Short mmCIF file of C-alpha atoms and ligand atoms in Angstrom, two decimals:
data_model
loop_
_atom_site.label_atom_id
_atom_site.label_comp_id
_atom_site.label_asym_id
_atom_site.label_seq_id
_atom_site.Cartn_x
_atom_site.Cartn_y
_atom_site.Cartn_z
CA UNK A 1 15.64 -19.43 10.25
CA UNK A 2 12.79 -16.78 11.06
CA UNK A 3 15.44 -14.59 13.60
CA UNK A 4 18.11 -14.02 11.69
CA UNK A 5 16.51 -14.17 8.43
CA UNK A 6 17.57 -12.49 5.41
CA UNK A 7 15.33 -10.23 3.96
CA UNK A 8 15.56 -8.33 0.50
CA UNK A 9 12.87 -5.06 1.14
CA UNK A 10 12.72 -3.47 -2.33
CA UNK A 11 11.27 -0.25 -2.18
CA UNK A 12 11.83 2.26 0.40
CA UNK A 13 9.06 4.53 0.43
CA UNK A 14 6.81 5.35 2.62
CA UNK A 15 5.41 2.04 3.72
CA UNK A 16 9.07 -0.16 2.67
CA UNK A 17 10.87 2.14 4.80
CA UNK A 18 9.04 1.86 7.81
CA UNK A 19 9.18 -1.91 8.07
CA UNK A 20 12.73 -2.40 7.22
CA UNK A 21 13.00 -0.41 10.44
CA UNK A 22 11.11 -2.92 11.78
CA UNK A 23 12.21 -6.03 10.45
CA UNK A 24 15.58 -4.66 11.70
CA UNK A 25 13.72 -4.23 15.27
CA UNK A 26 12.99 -8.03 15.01
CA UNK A 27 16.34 -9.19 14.51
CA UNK A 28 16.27 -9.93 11.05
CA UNK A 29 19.19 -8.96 8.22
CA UNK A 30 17.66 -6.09 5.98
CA UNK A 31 19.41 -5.73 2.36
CA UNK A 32 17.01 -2.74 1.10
CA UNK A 33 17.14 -1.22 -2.45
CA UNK A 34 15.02 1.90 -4.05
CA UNK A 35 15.35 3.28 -6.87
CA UNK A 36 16.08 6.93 -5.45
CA UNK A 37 19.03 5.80 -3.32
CA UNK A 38 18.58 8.61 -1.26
CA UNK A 39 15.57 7.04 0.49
CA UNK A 40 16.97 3.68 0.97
CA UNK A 41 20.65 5.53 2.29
CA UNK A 42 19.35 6.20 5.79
CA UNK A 43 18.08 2.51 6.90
CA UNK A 44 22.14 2.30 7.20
CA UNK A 45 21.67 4.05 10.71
CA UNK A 46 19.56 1.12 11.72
CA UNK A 47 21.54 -1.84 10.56
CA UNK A 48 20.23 -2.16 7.08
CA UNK A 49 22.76 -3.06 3.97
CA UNK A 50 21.98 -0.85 1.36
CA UNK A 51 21.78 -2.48 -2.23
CA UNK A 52 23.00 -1.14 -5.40
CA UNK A 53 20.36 -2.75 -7.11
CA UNK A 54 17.73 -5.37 -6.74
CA UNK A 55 20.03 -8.93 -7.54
CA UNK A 56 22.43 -7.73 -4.85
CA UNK A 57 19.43 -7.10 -2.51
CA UNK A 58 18.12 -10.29 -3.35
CA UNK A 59 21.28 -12.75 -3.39
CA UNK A 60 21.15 -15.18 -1.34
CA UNK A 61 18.25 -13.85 0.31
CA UNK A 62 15.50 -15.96 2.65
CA UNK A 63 12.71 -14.10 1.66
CA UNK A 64 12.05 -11.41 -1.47
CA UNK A 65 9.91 -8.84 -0.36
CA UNK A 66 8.45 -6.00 -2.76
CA UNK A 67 6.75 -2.54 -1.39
CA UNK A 68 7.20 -0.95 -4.78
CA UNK A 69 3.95 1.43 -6.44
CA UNK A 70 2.66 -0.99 -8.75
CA UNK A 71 2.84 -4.70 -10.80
CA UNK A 72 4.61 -2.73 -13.82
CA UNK A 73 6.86 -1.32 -11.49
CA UNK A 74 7.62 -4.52 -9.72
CA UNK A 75 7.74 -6.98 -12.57
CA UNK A 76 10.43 -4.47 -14.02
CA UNK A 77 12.36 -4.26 -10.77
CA UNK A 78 12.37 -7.84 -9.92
CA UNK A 79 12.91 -8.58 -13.85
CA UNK A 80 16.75 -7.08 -13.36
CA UNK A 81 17.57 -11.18 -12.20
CA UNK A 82 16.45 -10.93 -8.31
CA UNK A 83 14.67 -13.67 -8.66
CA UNK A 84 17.42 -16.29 -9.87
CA UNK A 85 19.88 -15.00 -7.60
CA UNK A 86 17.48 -15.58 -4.00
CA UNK A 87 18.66 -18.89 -1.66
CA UNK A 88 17.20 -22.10 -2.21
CA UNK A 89 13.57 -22.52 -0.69
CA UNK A 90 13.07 -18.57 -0.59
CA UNK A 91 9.94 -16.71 -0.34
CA UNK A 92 8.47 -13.44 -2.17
CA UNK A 93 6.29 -11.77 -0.28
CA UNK A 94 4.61 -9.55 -2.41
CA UNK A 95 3.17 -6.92 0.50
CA UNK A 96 2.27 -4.01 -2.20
CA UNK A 97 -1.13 -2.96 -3.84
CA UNK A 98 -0.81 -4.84 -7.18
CA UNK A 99 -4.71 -6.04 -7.77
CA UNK A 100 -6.16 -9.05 -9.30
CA UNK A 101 -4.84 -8.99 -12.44
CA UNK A 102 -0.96 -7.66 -11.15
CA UNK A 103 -1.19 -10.49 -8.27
CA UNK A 104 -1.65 -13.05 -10.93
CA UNK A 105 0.86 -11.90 -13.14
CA UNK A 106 3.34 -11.26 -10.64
CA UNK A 107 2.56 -15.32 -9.07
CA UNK A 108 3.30 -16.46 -12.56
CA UNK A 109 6.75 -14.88 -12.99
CA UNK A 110 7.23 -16.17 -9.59
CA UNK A 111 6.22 -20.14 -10.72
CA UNK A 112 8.68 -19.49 -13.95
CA UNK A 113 11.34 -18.76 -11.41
CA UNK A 114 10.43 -21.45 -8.76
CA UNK A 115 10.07 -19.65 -6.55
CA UNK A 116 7.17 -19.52 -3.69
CA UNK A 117 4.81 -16.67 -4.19
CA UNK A 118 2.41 -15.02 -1.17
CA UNK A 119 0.36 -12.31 -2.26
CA UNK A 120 0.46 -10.22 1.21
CA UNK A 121 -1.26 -6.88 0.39
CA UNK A 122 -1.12 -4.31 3.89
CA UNK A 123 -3.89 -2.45 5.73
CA UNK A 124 -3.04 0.56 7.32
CA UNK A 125 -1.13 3.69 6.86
CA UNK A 126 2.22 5.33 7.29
CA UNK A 127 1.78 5.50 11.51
CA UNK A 128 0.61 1.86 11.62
CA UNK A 129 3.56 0.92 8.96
CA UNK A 130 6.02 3.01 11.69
CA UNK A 131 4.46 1.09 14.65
CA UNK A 132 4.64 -2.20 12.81
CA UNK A 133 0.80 -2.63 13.25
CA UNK A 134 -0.26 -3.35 9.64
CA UNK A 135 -2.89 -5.57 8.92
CA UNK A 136 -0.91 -8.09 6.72
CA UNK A 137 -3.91 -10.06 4.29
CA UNK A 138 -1.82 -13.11 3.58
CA UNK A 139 -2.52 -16.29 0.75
CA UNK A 140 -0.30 -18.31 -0.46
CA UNK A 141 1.08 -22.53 -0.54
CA UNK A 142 0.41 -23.74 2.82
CA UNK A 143 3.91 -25.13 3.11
CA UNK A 144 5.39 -21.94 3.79
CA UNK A 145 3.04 -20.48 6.11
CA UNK A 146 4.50 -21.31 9.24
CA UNK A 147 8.35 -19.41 8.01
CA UNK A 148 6.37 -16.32 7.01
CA UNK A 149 4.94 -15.84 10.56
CA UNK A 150 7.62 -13.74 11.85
CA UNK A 151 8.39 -11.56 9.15
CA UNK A 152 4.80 -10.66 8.91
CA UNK A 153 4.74 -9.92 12.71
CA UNK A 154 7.47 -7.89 12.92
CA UNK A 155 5.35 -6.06 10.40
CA UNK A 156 2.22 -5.89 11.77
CA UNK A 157 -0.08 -6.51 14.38
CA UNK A 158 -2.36 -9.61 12.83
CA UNK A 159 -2.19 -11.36 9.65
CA UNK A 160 -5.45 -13.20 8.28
CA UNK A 161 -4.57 -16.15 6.47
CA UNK A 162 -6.98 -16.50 3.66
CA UNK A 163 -7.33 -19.38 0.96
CA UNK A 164 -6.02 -19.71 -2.21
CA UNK A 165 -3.25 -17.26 -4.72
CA UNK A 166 -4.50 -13.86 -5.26
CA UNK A 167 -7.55 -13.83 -2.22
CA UNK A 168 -5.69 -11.24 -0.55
CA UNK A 169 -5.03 -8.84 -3.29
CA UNK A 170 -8.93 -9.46 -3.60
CA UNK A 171 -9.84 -8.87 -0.25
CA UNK A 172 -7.59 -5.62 -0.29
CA UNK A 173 -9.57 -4.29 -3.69
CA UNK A 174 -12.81 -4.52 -1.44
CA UNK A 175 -11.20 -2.47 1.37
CA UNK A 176 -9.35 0.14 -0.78
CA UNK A 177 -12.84 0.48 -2.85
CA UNK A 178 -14.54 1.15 0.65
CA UNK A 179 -12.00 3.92 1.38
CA UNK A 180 -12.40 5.88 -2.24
CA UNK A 181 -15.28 5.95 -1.85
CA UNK A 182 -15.54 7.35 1.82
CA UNK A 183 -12.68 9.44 0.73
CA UNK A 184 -14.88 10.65 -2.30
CA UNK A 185 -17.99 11.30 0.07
CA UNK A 186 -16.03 13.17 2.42
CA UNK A 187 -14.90 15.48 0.22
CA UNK A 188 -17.91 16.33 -1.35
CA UNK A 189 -19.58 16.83 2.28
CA UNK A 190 -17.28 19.14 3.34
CA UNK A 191 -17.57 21.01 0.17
CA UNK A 192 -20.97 21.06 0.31
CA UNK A 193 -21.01 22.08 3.90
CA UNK A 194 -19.16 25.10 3.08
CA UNK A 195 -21.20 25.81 -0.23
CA UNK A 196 -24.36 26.22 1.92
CA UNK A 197 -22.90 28.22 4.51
CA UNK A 198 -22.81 25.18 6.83
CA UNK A 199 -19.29 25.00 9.22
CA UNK A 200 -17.60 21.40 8.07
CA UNK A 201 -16.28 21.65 11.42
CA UNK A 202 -19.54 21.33 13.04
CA UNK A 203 -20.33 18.53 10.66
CA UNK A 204 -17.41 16.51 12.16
CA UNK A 205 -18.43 17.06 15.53
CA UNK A 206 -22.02 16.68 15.45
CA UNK A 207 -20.89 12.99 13.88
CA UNK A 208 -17.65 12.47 16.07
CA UNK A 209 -18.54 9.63 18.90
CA UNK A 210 -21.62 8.71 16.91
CA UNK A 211 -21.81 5.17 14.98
CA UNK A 212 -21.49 7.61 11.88
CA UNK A 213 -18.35 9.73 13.38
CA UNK A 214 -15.15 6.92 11.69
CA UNK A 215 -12.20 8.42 12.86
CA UNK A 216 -11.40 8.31 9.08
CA UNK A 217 -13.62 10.50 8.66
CA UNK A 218 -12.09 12.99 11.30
CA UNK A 219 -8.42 12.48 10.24
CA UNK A 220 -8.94 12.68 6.31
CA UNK A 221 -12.05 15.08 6.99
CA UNK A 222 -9.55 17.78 8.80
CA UNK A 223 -6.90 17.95 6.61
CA UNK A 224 -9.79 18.50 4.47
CA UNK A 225 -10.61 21.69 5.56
CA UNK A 226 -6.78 22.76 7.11
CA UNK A 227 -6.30 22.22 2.84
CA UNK A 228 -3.19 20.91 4.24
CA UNK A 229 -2.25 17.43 2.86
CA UNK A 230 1.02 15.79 4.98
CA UNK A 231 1.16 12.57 2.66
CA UNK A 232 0.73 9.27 4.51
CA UNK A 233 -1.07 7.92 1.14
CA UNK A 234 -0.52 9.64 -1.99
CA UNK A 235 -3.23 10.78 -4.41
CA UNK A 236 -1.80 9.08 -7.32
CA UNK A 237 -1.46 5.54 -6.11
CA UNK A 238 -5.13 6.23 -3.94
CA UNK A 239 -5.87 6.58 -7.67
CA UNK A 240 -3.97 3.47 -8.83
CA UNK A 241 -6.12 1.32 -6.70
CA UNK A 242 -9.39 2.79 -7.55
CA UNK A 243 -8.57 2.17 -11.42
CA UNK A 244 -7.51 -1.58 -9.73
CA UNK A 245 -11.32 -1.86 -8.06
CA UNK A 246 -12.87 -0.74 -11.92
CA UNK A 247 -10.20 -3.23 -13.47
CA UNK A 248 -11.70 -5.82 -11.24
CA UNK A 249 -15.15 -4.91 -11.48
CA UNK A 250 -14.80 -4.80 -15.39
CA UNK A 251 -13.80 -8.46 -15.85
CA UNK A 252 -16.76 -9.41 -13.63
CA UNK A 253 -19.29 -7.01 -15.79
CA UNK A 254 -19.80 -4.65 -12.92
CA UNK A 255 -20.64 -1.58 -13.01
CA UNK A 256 -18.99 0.59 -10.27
CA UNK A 257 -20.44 4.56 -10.96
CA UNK A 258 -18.91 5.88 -6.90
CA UNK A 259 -15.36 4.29 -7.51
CA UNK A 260 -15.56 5.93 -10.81
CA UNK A 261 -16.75 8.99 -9.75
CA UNK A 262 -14.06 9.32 -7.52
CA UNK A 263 -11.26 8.18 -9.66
CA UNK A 264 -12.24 11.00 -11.89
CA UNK A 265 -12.02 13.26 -8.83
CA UNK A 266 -8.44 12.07 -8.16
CA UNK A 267 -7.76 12.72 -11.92
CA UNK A 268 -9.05 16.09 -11.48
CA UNK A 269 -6.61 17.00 -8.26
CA UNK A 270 -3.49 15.34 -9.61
CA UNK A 271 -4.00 17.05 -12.72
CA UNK A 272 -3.51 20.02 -10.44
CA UNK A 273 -0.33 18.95 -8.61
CA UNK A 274 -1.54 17.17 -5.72
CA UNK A 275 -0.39 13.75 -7.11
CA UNK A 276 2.45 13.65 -4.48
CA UNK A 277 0.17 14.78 -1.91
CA UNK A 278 -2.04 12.37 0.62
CA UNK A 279 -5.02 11.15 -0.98
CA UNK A 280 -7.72 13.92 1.16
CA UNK A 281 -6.95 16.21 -1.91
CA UNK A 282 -8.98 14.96 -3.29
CA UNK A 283 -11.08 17.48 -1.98
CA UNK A 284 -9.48 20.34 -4.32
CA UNK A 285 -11.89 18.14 -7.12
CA UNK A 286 -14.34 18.80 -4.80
CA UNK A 287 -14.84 22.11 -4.30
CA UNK A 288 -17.19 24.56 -6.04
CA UNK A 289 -15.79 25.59 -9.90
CA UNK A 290 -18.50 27.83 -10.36
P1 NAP B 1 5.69 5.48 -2.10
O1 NAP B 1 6.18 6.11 -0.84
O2 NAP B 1 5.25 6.36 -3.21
O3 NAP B 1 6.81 4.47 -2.62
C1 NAP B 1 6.70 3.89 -3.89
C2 NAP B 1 7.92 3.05 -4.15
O4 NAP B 1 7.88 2.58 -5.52
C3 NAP B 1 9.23 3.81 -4.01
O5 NAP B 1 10.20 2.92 -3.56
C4 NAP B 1 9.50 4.25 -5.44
O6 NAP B 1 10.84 4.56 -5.72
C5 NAP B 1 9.09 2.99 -6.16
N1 NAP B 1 8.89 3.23 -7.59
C6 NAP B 1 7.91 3.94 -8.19
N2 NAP B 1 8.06 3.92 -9.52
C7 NAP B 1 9.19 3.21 -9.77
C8 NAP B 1 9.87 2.83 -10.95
N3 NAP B 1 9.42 3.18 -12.17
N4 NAP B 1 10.99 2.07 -10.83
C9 NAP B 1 11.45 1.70 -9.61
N5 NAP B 1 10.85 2.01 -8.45
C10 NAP B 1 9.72 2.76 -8.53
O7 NAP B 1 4.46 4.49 -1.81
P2 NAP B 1 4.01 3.73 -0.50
O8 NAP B 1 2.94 4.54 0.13
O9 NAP B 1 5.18 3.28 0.29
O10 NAP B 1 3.24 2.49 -1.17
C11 NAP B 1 3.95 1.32 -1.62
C12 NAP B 1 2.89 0.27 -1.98
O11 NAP B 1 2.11 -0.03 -0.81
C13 NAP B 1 1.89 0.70 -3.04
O12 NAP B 1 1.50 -0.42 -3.80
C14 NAP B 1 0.71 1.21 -2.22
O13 NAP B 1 -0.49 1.19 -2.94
C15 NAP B 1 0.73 0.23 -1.08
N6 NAP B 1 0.13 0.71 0.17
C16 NAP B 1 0.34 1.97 0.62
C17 NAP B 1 -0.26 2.38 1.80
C18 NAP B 1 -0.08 3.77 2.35
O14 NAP B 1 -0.93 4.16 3.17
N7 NAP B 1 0.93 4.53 2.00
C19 NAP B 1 -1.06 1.48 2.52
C20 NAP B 1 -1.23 0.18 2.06
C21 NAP B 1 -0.63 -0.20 0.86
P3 NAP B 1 11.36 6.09 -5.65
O15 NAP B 1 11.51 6.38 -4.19
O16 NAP B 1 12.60 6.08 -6.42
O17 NAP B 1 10.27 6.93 -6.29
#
């Protein structure tokens, strides 16, 4: 089936986009829907059938797949009957950020609808969504495993398979609090850099090459001081997941000050119209008030 599968990608943003391109590369049929149809209109170039709404995306459909901003979002979408309308034996993968709670909600709509459920959060950006090297961080019935394979390649470059319903939504809350907080450091380096008369530049290359020098830290760290913020990963859903991390943390009685810190940061600079912008403004928080 895996060839000339049927896929229904709803949500065409940034990441959604980018691998209906290719999942169309792969051979597979592409029925993409977005709310704004004017982001889902041009994956007609490439062979896609654009949806009017999510049940004609979905029907008849092999596999379900969601790259929408959050659970809300997605239970709502999938809500307006995609589910019920899907072939027999389909699969949703459910490849966006949702978090513990949203990957457990989202699994039990799934179960009411019988229908099979793999929480498949993504690492990697918009170039490694383009280049179809995402890290896919896959859990769900082992039955189904094997059928998911090439959707999730033509996707990305690896997928780790981990255990049980919700592991990878977990595993991608520990990654995505790693990079808020970098993200949050970074910022506040640069700033301070430049508050003490210190060159950020220099900062990045006096770490560059160095087991300290990420090449995070050089990407997000020169838009940083360019102030120039080409979006790959907005600021508001950068601060989605951090809020996702304290959500998580909270129901385990942990207290997580640097994700909180930083979420308050990203507060700060979408309160200020970066929202829409990649998540390195974060830095306009950043900077000196005084
Ligand atoms: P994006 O470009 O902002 O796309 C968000 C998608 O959600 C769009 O299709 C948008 O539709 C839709 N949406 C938002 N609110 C909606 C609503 N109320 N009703 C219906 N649709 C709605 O985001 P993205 O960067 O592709 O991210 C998608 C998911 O992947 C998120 O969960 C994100 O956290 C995760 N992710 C992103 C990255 C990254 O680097 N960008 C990496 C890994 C994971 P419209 O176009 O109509 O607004």
């Amino acid at each position: 089936m895996a060839e000339n599968a049927k896929v229904a990608l709803l949500g065409t943003g940034i990441m959604g986009a980018a691998m209906a391109r290719n999942l169309l590369k792969a051979g597979m049929e592409v029925r993409a829907w977005n709310r704004s149809a004017e982001k889902a209109e041009p994956l007609a170039e490439d062979g896609a059938t654009v949806a009017e709404d999510p049940a004609e995306a979905a029907s008849g459909a092999d596999f379900l797949l969601t790259m929408l901003s959050d659970a809300d979002v997605i239970e709502s979408v999938v809500g307006e009957g995609a589910l019920s309308v899907l072939a027999e034996g389909a699969v949703w993968l459910q490849m966006s950020t949702v978090g513990e709670e949203g990957s457990e909600r989202l699994a039990r709509l799934a179960a009411e609808n019988n229908v099979a459920f793999v929480d498949a959060p993504v690492l990697g950006t918009k170039a490694p969504a383009e280049q179809g090297q995402l890290v896919v961080l896959a859990s769900g019935p082992e039955d189904v495993r094997d059928e998911c394979e090439p959707v999730f390649d033509a996707v990305g470059g690896k997928t780790v398979w981990l255990g049980g319903a919700g592991e990878g939504s977990r595993l991608k809350l520990v990654v995505n609090n790693w990079i808020v907080g970098l993200l949050g450091v970074l910022a506040e380096t640069i700033s301070f850099a430049r508050a003490t008369g210190v060159d950020p530049q220099k900062f990045l290359e006096t770490i560059e090459g160095g087991p300290l020098g990420l090449p995070y830290a050089q990407m997000k760290g020169s838009m940083m001081i360019e102030e120039d913020y080409p979006t790959s990963f907005s600021a508001k859903l950068a601060r989605k997941d951090a809020g996702l991390v304290l959500d998580a943390a909270a129901r385990k009685g942990l207290d997580m000050t640097v994700a909180a810190a930083v979420a308050a940061h990203f507060d700060e600079a979408i309160a200020s119209g970066h929202g829409d912008d990649d998540m390195a403004a974060v830095y306009v928080a950043a900077t000196a008030h005084g």
